[in-house]
Amino acid sequence: MLDDSFNDVGSDNSNQSSPRLRFPSPSVDKIDRISRPGYKKILNGWKRNSLTPRTTTFPCPGCEHDVDLGERGINGLFRNFTLETIVERYRQAARAATAIMCDLCKPPPQESTKSCMDCSASYCNECFKIYHPWGTVKAQHEYVGPTTNFRPKILMCPEHETERINMYCELCKRPVCHLCKLGGNHSNHRVTTMSSAYKTLKEKLSKDIDYLIGKESQVKSQISELNLLMKETECNGERAKEEAITHFEKLFEVLEERKSSVLKAIDASKKLRLDKFQTQMEEYQGLLENNGLVGYAQEVLKETDQSCFVQTAKQLHLRIQKATESLKSFRPAAQTSFEDYVVNTSKQTELLGELSFFSSGIDVPEINEEQSKVYNNALINWHHPEKDKADSYVLEYRKINKDEEMLSWNEVEVCGTSKVISDLESNVNYAFRVRAYKGSICSPCSRELILHTPPAPVFSFLFDEKCGYNNEHLLLNLKRDRVESRAGFNLLLAAERIQVGYYTSLDYIIGDVGITKGKHFWAFRVEPYSYMVKVGVASSDKLQEWLRSPRDAVSPRYEQDSGHDSGSEDTCFDSSQPFTLVTIGMKKFFIPKSPTSSNEPENRVLPMPTSIGVFLDYDKGKVGFYDMDHMKCLYERQVDCSHTMYPAFALMGSGGIQLEESITAKYLEYQENM
């Protein structure tokens, strides 16, 4: 089936000569191509290094596909003669009053009446007779009315400039010559004749035009409908503005009323306090000499009649005593602070800050922190009180730099209430938030959730059922991602050996994939009921030593692994051992002893994390243990990585280890199908 892109290629360099015109007119198609940023970039690149061939793609304006220009650049493209003819046709109609002058006349030139397509020139009647005499070869040239558009009579191949186009490649959707088919880029492609391609595409284009013409009434009705919708949108927009103004004016009225009430209360309290201070100040002024109480007492002392003096002095003495007591314990009559009258607008300010077009009743979705996690990818879950009423959700996420600088948000449209985000950088904080959409109305954004990605790419492995696995003591599930230690009858059988001073040995199991370079991270969960579990890394040579040791003959107390409080560790500590195991048990995480760690047991015992991560930097010989909930490093030390390193696990007593399941894109596809 042929495609409609028969003329989907650009220009050819053949027959580029143009006649000398009195009124030249630049090619609109050429100007448009040159003005495009991509075209300028191509030209600048060639100009800077014209000797070096470069492969460049160019967007075709016809088919909108990227075209590989190759080493020949623009010269390797066809000219779209059909488009040029159409453009020239409309140009001539637009400048019908402008004459095209004869190219061969002596000054002053005459107006041309013909244009020769073979000579690519315009002639007046006299010049045409002179240069195209009867009986000569030129008399057979093709001539048309006056024009400035001279195109070649035959379309030539841009790859083989001497060959004419005579076939059409159905795979590449472009015209080709017979050399292109025989030994060129189209040798293995299916081609058809040009006449067949012409007939097929012309029929197809005619049917398309007939269909559009038949739908003319439908198009006109839809245009009328769009005009009505535009008017309705304009009216509704103005109405929405008026309603918004009304709501804000109501808020302004409430604020003005509250403002007036608050200011009146403050003024009343201020007046009352000032009155009290004024009365108190007048009382104290009366204590001054020649003023008030002191002056009155001085006048009373001048009284010589004893009975009159006694009558007045008794009450005066009481007043003076009262005033004296107030001097000893001075206390202002009122408070100067107006702390009780400070308006608390924080809640109202927050509500006003969230004021938006969310009046449709769409509640804010909330991200479920317990169900959201980050591992090899990020899985974000959220719940929405009105889940059935929301059409879709938009999950936004962005990276937070070390200096707390936040970049722009990335948006992902989601139909359900969960999404898996891939291609996240390692050891980086990411912020996530979500909002709900109902039509064109959206809810406010949820509270942001900050997740820290693992410090290295996730290392995928399963438990090895062929190396180190003891099926008498350990139980491995079919998926080989969970192992349990069965501490029952076998432990009872070892009771006699325990009585004479031996301990039961650890049961080891390792990962089925080793590490020889790079940075890797994996995670797992230890069941809360576990008595003692050791996890970490071990080299291949150390694993052979462990697995060769006879069972129930080695005491874990005297085994030099860095996760147990063994006496050997107290006396001998190697900063770079071929293994590192930490101990987890009884819902605790035990940090091994080291010269730099505290010797206090309570400082080395932490609550057991829900999920534990292990980070191995093979090249630097370093291993770290992480709390996955907060992506926090709990313990880190050097390890000898001279051999292949394996994830290593050991169990004693009842216990269980579950490898963390990777977050894959299959989870997302399952959710979307639902």
mmCIF file with all atom_site columns, C-alpha atoms in Angstrom, residues 311-435:
data_model
loop_
_atom_site.group_PDB
_atom_site.id
_atom_site.type_symbol
_atom_site.label_atom_id
_atom_site.label_alt_id
_atom_site.label_comp_id
_atom_site.label_asym_id
_atom_site.label_entity_id
_atom_site.label_seq_id
_atom_site.pdbx_PDB_ins_code
_atom_site.Cartn_x
_atom_site.Cartn_y
_atom_site.Cartn_z
_atom_site.occupancy
_atom_site.B_iso_or_equiv
_atom_site.pdbx_formal_charge
_atom_site.auth_seq_id
_atom_site.auth_comp_id
_atom_site.auth_asym_id
_atom_site.auth_atom_id
_atom_site.pdbx_PDB_model_num
ATOM 1   C CA . GLN A 1 311 ? -10.376 65.778 115.097 1.00 0.00 ? 311 GLN A CA 1
ATOM 2   C CA . THR A 1 312 ? -8.623  66.357 111.731 1.00 0.00 ? 312 THR A CA 1
ATOM 3   C CA . ALA A 1 313 ? -5.193  64.828 112.359 1.00 0.00 ? 313 ALA A CA 1
ATOM 4   C CA . LYS A 1 314 ? -6.523  61.326 113.055 1.00 0.00 ? 314 LYS A CA 1
ATOM 5   C CA . GLN A 1 315 ? -7.957  60.816 109.548 1.00 0.00 ? 315 GLN A CA 1
ATOM 6   C CA . LEU A 1 316 ? -5.039  62.650 107.981 1.00 0.00 ? 316 LEU A CA 1
ATOM 7   C CA . HIS A 1 317 ? -2.597  60.341 109.716 1.00 0.00 ? 317 HIS A CA 1
ATOM 8   C CA . LEU A 1 318 ? -4.360  57.272 108.275 1.00 0.00 ? 318 LEU A CA 1
ATOM 9   C CA . ARG A 1 319 ? -4.225  58.760 104.778 1.00 0.00 ? 319 ARG A CA 1
ATOM 10  C CA . ILE A 1 320 ? -0.503  59.494 105.099 1.00 0.00 ? 320 ILE A CA 1
ATOM 11  C CA . GLN A 1 321 ? 0.180   55.945 106.384 1.00 0.00 ? 321 GLN A CA 1
ATOM 12  C CA . LYS A 1 322 ? -1.651  54.497 103.395 1.00 0.00 ? 322 LYS A CA 1
ATOM 13  C CA . ALA A 1 323 ? 0.335   56.689 101.011 1.00 0.00 ? 323 ALA A CA 1
ATOM 14  C CA . THR A 1 324 ? 3.575   55.683 102.734 1.00 0.00 ? 324 THR A CA 1
ATOM 15  C CA . GLU A 1 325 ? 2.759   52.000 102.297 1.00 0.00 ? 325 GLU A CA 1
ATOM 16  C CA . SER A 1 326 ? 2.155   52.538 98.578  1.00 0.00 ? 326 SER A CA 1
ATOM 17  C CA . LEU A 1 327 ? 5.629   54.082 98.294  1.00 0.00 ? 327 LEU A CA 1
ATOM 18  C CA . LYS A 1 328 ? 7.182   50.985 99.826  1.00 0.00 ? 328 LYS A CA 1
ATOM 19  C CA . SER A 1 329 ? 5.458   48.601 97.391  1.00 0.00 ? 329 SER A CA 1
ATOM 20  C CA . PHE A 1 330 ? 4.977   50.514 94.145  1.00 0.00 ? 330 PHE A CA 1
ATOM 21  C CA . ARG A 1 331 ? 2.690   48.733 91.660  1.00 0.00 ? 331 ARG A CA 1
ATOM 22  C CA . PRO A 1 332 ? 1.342   50.297 88.452  1.00 0.00 ? 332 PRO A CA 1
ATOM 23  C CA . ALA A 1 333 ? -2.422  50.542 88.304  1.00 0.00 ? 333 ALA A CA 1
ATOM 24  C CA . ALA A 1 334 ? -2.557  48.838 84.871  1.00 0.00 ? 334 ALA A CA 1
ATOM 25  C CA . GLN A 1 335 ? -0.462  46.857 82.392  1.00 0.00 ? 335 GLN A CA 1
ATOM 26  C CA . THR A 1 336 ? 1.218   48.473 79.423  1.00 0.00 ? 336 THR A CA 1
ATOM 27  C CA . SER A 1 337 ? 1.364   45.307 77.348  1.00 0.00 ? 337 SER A CA 1
ATOM 28  C CA . PHE A 1 338 ? -1.404  44.483 74.889  1.00 0.00 ? 338 PHE A CA 1
ATOM 29  C CA . GLU A 1 339 ? -0.430  40.829 74.433  1.00 0.00 ? 339 GLU A CA 1
ATOM 30  C CA . ASP A 1 340 ? -4.014  39.747 75.015  1.00 0.00 ? 340 ASP A CA 1
ATOM 31  C CA . TYR A 1 341 ? -5.059  41.878 72.059  1.00 0.00 ? 341 TYR A CA 1
ATOM 32  C CA . VAL A 1 342 ? -2.674  40.417 69.433  1.00 0.00 ? 342 VAL A CA 1
ATOM 33  C CA . VAL A 1 343 ? -4.717  39.078 66.505  1.00 0.00 ? 343 VAL A CA 1
ATOM 34  C CA . ASN A 1 344 ? -3.731  35.522 65.535  1.00 0.00 ? 344 ASN A CA 1
ATOM 35  C CA . THR A 1 345 ? -4.228  35.282 61.758  1.00 0.00 ? 345 THR A CA 1
ATOM 36  C CA . SER A 1 346 ? -1.913  32.369 61.000  1.00 0.00 ? 346 SER A CA 1
ATOM 37  C CA . LYS A 1 347 ? -4.736  29.904 60.403  1.00 0.00 ? 347 LYS A CA 1
ATOM 38  C CA . GLN A 1 348 ? -6.727  32.380 58.331  1.00 0.00 ? 348 GLN A CA 1
ATOM 39  C CA . THR A 1 349 ? -3.595  33.321 56.371  1.00 0.00 ? 349 THR A CA 1
ATOM 40  C CA . GLU A 1 350 ? -2.962  29.664 55.557  1.00 0.00 ? 350 GLU A CA 1
ATOM 41  C CA . LEU A 1 351 ? -6.551  29.198 54.422  1.00 0.00 ? 351 LEU A CA 1
ATOM 42  C CA . LEU A 1 352 ? -6.422  32.335 52.295  1.00 0.00 ? 352 LEU A CA 1
ATOM 43  C CA . GLY A 1 353 ? -3.153  31.174 50.771  1.00 0.00 ? 353 GLY A CA 1
ATOM 44  C CA . GLU A 1 354 ? -4.885  27.990 49.636  1.00 0.00 ? 354 GLU A CA 1
ATOM 45  C CA . LEU A 1 355 ? -7.805  29.934 48.210  1.00 0.00 ? 355 LEU A CA 1
ATOM 46  C CA . SER A 1 356 ? -8.263  28.743 44.607  1.00 0.00 ? 356 SER A CA 1
ATOM 47  C CA . PHE A 1 357 ? -10.787 27.278 42.175  1.00 0.00 ? 357 PHE A CA 1
ATOM 48  C CA . PHE A 1 358 ? -11.331 24.122 44.175  1.00 0.00 ? 358 PHE A CA 1
ATOM 49  C CA . SER A 1 359 ? -14.935 24.852 45.006  1.00 0.00 ? 359 SER A CA 1
ATOM 50  C CA . SER A 1 360 ? -16.113 21.716 43.171  1.00 0.00 ? 360 SER A CA 1
ATOM 51  C CA . GLY A 1 361 ? -15.605 19.621 46.293  1.00 0.00 ? 361 GLY A CA 1
ATOM 52  C CA . ILE A 1 362 ? -12.550 17.590 45.218  1.00 0.00 ? 362 ILE A CA 1
ATOM 53  C CA . ASP A 1 363 ? -10.690 16.564 48.337  1.00 0.00 ? 363 ASP A CA 1
ATOM 54  C CA . VAL A 1 364 ? -6.917  16.575 48.566  1.00 0.00 ? 364 VAL A CA 1
ATOM 55  C CA . PRO A 1 365 ? -5.373  13.117 47.971  1.00 0.00 ? 365 PRO A CA 1
ATOM 56  C CA . GLU A 1 366 ? -2.894  11.937 50.580  1.00 0.00 ? 366 GLU A CA 1
ATOM 57  C CA . ILE A 1 367 ? 0.224   9.879  49.877  1.00 0.00 ? 367 ILE A CA 1
ATOM 58  C CA . ASN A 1 368 ? 0.365   6.677  51.924  1.00 0.00 ? 368 ASN A CA 1
ATOM 59  C CA . GLU A 1 369 ? 3.833   6.771  53.471  1.00 0.00 ? 369 GLU A CA 1
ATOM 60  C CA . GLU A 1 370 ? 3.682   3.155  54.696  1.00 0.00 ? 370 GLU A CA 1
ATOM 61  C CA . GLN A 1 371 ? 2.879   1.748  51.254  1.00 0.00 ? 371 GLN A CA 1
ATOM 62  C CA . SER A 1 372 ? 5.196   4.103  49.357  1.00 0.00 ? 372 SER A CA 1
ATOM 63  C CA . LYS A 1 373 ? 8.817   3.069  49.091  1.00 0.00 ? 373 LYS A CA 1
ATOM 64  C CA . VAL A 1 374 ? 11.901  3.428  46.954  1.00 0.00 ? 374 VAL A CA 1
ATOM 65  C CA . TYR A 1 375 ? 14.211  0.590  45.956  1.00 0.00 ? 375 TYR A CA 1
ATOM 66  C CA . ASN A 1 376 ? 15.343  0.025  42.373  1.00 0.00 ? 376 ASN A CA 1
ATOM 67  C CA . ASN A 1 377 ? 12.396  2.261  41.432  1.00 0.00 ? 377 ASN A CA 1
ATOM 68  C CA . ALA A 1 378 ? 9.988   4.359  43.459  1.00 0.00 ? 378 ALA A CA 1
ATOM 69  C CA . LEU A 1 379 ? 6.479   3.068  44.214  1.00 0.00 ? 379 LEU A CA 1
ATOM 70  C CA . ILE A 1 380 ? 4.109   5.852  45.271  1.00 0.00 ? 380 ILE A CA 1
ATOM 71  C CA . ASN A 1 381 ? 0.671   4.959  46.662  1.00 0.00 ? 381 ASN A CA 1
ATOM 72  C CA . TRP A 1 382 ? -2.016  7.418  47.689  1.00 0.00 ? 382 TRP A CA 1
ATOM 73  C CA . HIS A 1 383 ? -5.617  7.335  48.842  1.00 0.00 ? 383 HIS A CA 1
ATOM 74  C CA . HIS A 1 384 ? -8.416  9.713  47.983  1.00 0.00 ? 384 HIS A CA 1
ATOM 75  C CA . PRO A 1 385 ? -11.672 10.082 49.957  1.00 0.00 ? 385 PRO A CA 1
ATOM 76  C CA . GLU A 1 386 ? -13.545 10.687 46.714  1.00 0.00 ? 386 GLU A CA 1
ATOM 77  C CA . LYS A 1 387 ? -11.680 8.237  44.523  1.00 0.00 ? 387 LYS A CA 1
ATOM 78  C CA . ASP A 1 388 ? -14.715 7.439  42.363  1.00 0.00 ? 388 ASP A CA 1
ATOM 79  C CA . LYS A 1 389 ? -15.315 11.109 41.576  1.00 0.00 ? 389 LYS A CA 1
ATOM 80  C CA . ALA A 1 390 ? -11.769 11.880 40.371  1.00 0.00 ? 390 ALA A CA 1
ATOM 81  C CA . ASP A 1 391 ? -11.128 11.342 36.662  1.00 0.00 ? 391 ASP A CA 1
ATOM 82  C CA . SER A 1 392 ? -7.347  11.159 36.956  1.00 0.00 ? 392 SER A CA 1
ATOM 83  C CA . TYR A 1 393 ? -4.367  12.156 39.054  1.00 0.00 ? 393 TYR A CA 1
ATOM 84  C CA . VAL A 1 394 ? -1.095  13.906 38.351  1.00 0.00 ? 394 VAL A CA 1
ATOM 85  C CA . LEU A 1 395 ? 1.956   12.698 40.273  1.00 0.00 ? 395 LEU A CA 1
ATOM 86  C CA . GLU A 1 396 ? 4.750   15.253 40.528  1.00 0.00 ? 396 GLU A CA 1
ATOM 87  C CA . TYR A 1 397 ? 8.317   14.547 41.586  1.00 0.00 ? 397 TYR A CA 1
ATOM 88  C CA . ARG A 1 398 ? 11.602  16.410 41.598  1.00 0.00 ? 398 ARG A CA 1
ATOM 89  C CA . LYS A 1 399 ? 15.151  15.962 42.779  1.00 0.00 ? 399 LYS A CA 1
ATOM 90  C CA . ILE A 1 400 ? 16.461  17.804 45.825  1.00 0.00 ? 400 ILE A CA 1
ATOM 91  C CA . ASN A 1 401 ? 20.144  18.715 45.622  1.00 0.00 ? 401 ASN A CA 1
ATOM 92  C CA . LYS A 1 402 ? 22.547  18.439 48.538  1.00 0.00 ? 402 LYS A CA 1
ATOM 93  C CA . ASP A 1 403 ? 22.286  22.179 49.153  1.00 0.00 ? 403 ASP A CA 1
ATOM 94  C CA . GLU A 1 404 ? 18.486  21.726 49.449  1.00 0.00 ? 404 GLU A CA 1
ATOM 95  C CA . GLU A 1 405 ? 17.970  23.356 46.049  1.00 0.00 ? 405 GLU A CA 1
ATOM 96  C CA . MET A 1 406 ? 14.804  22.045 44.440  1.00 0.00 ? 406 MET A CA 1
ATOM 97  C CA . LEU A 1 407 ? 14.569  21.636 40.685  1.00 0.00 ? 407 LEU A CA 1
ATOM 98  C CA . SER A 1 408 ? 11.456  21.897 38.531  1.00 0.00 ? 408 SER A CA 1
ATOM 99  C CA . TRP A 1 409 ? 8.673   19.334 38.968  1.00 0.00 ? 409 TRP A CA 1
ATOM 100 C CA . ASN A 1 410 ? 8.241   16.377 36.601  1.00 0.00 ? 410 ASN A CA 1
ATOM 101 C CA . GLU A 1 411 ? 4.617   15.436 35.986  1.00 0.00 ? 411 GLU A CA 1
ATOM 102 C CA . VAL A 1 412 ? 3.081   12.015 35.252  1.00 0.00 ? 412 VAL A CA 1
ATOM 103 C CA . GLU A 1 413 ? -0.628  11.498 34.592  1.00 0.00 ? 413 GLU A CA 1
ATOM 104 C CA . VAL A 1 414 ? -2.061  8.470  36.407  1.00 0.00 ? 414 VAL A CA 1
ATOM 105 C CA . CYS A 1 415 ? -5.485  6.834  36.171  1.00 0.00 ? 415 CYS A CA 1
ATOM 106 C CA . GLY A 1 416 ? -5.225  4.772  39.366  1.00 0.00 ? 416 GLY A CA 1
ATOM 107 C CA . THR A 1 417 ? -3.923  5.520  42.847  1.00 0.00 ? 417 THR A CA 1
ATOM 108 C CA . SER A 1 418 ? -0.358  4.259  42.479  1.00 0.00 ? 418 SER A CA 1
ATOM 109 C CA . LYS A 1 419 ? 2.577   4.783  40.159  1.00 0.00 ? 419 LYS A CA 1
ATOM 110 C CA . VAL A 1 420 ? 6.062   3.372  39.641  1.00 0.00 ? 420 VAL A CA 1
ATOM 111 C CA . ILE A 1 421 ? 8.709   5.991  38.823  1.00 0.00 ? 421 ILE A CA 1
ATOM 112 C CA . SER A 1 422 ? 11.824  4.695  37.071  1.00 0.00 ? 422 SER A CA 1
ATOM 113 C CA . ASP A 1 423 ? 15.189  6.156  36.048  1.00 0.00 ? 423 ASP A CA 1
ATOM 114 C CA . LEU A 1 424 ? 15.867  7.816  39.402  1.00 0.00 ? 424 LEU A CA 1
ATOM 115 C CA . GLU A 1 425 ? 19.419  8.768  40.334  1.00 0.00 ? 425 GLU A CA 1
ATOM 116 C CA . SER A 1 426 ? 21.201  6.920  43.151  1.00 0.00 ? 426 SER A CA 1
ATOM 117 C CA . ASN A 1 427 ? 21.777  8.449  46.584  1.00 0.00 ? 427 ASN A CA 1
ATOM 118 C CA . VAL A 1 428 ? 19.463  11.422 45.979  1.00 0.00 ? 428 VAL A CA 1
ATOM 119 C CA . ASN A 1 429 ? 16.477  12.875 47.830  1.00 0.00 ? 429 ASN A CA 1
ATOM 120 C CA . TYR A 1 430 ? 13.265  13.080 45.795  1.00 0.00 ? 430 TYR A CA 1
ATOM 121 C CA . ALA A 1 431 ? 10.084  14.929 46.690  1.00 0.00 ? 431 ALA A CA 1
ATOM 122 C CA . PHE A 1 432 ? 6.720   13.500 45.608  1.00 0.00 ? 432 PHE A CA 1
ATOM 123 C CA . ARG A 1 433 ? 3.238   15.012 45.648  1.00 0.00 ? 433 ARG A CA 1
ATOM 124 C CA . VAL A 1 434 ? -0.065  14.277 43.920  1.00 0.00 ? 434 VAL A CA 1
ATOM 125 C CA . ARG A 1 435 ? -3.234  16.139 42.961  1.00 0.00 ? 435 ARG A CA 1
#
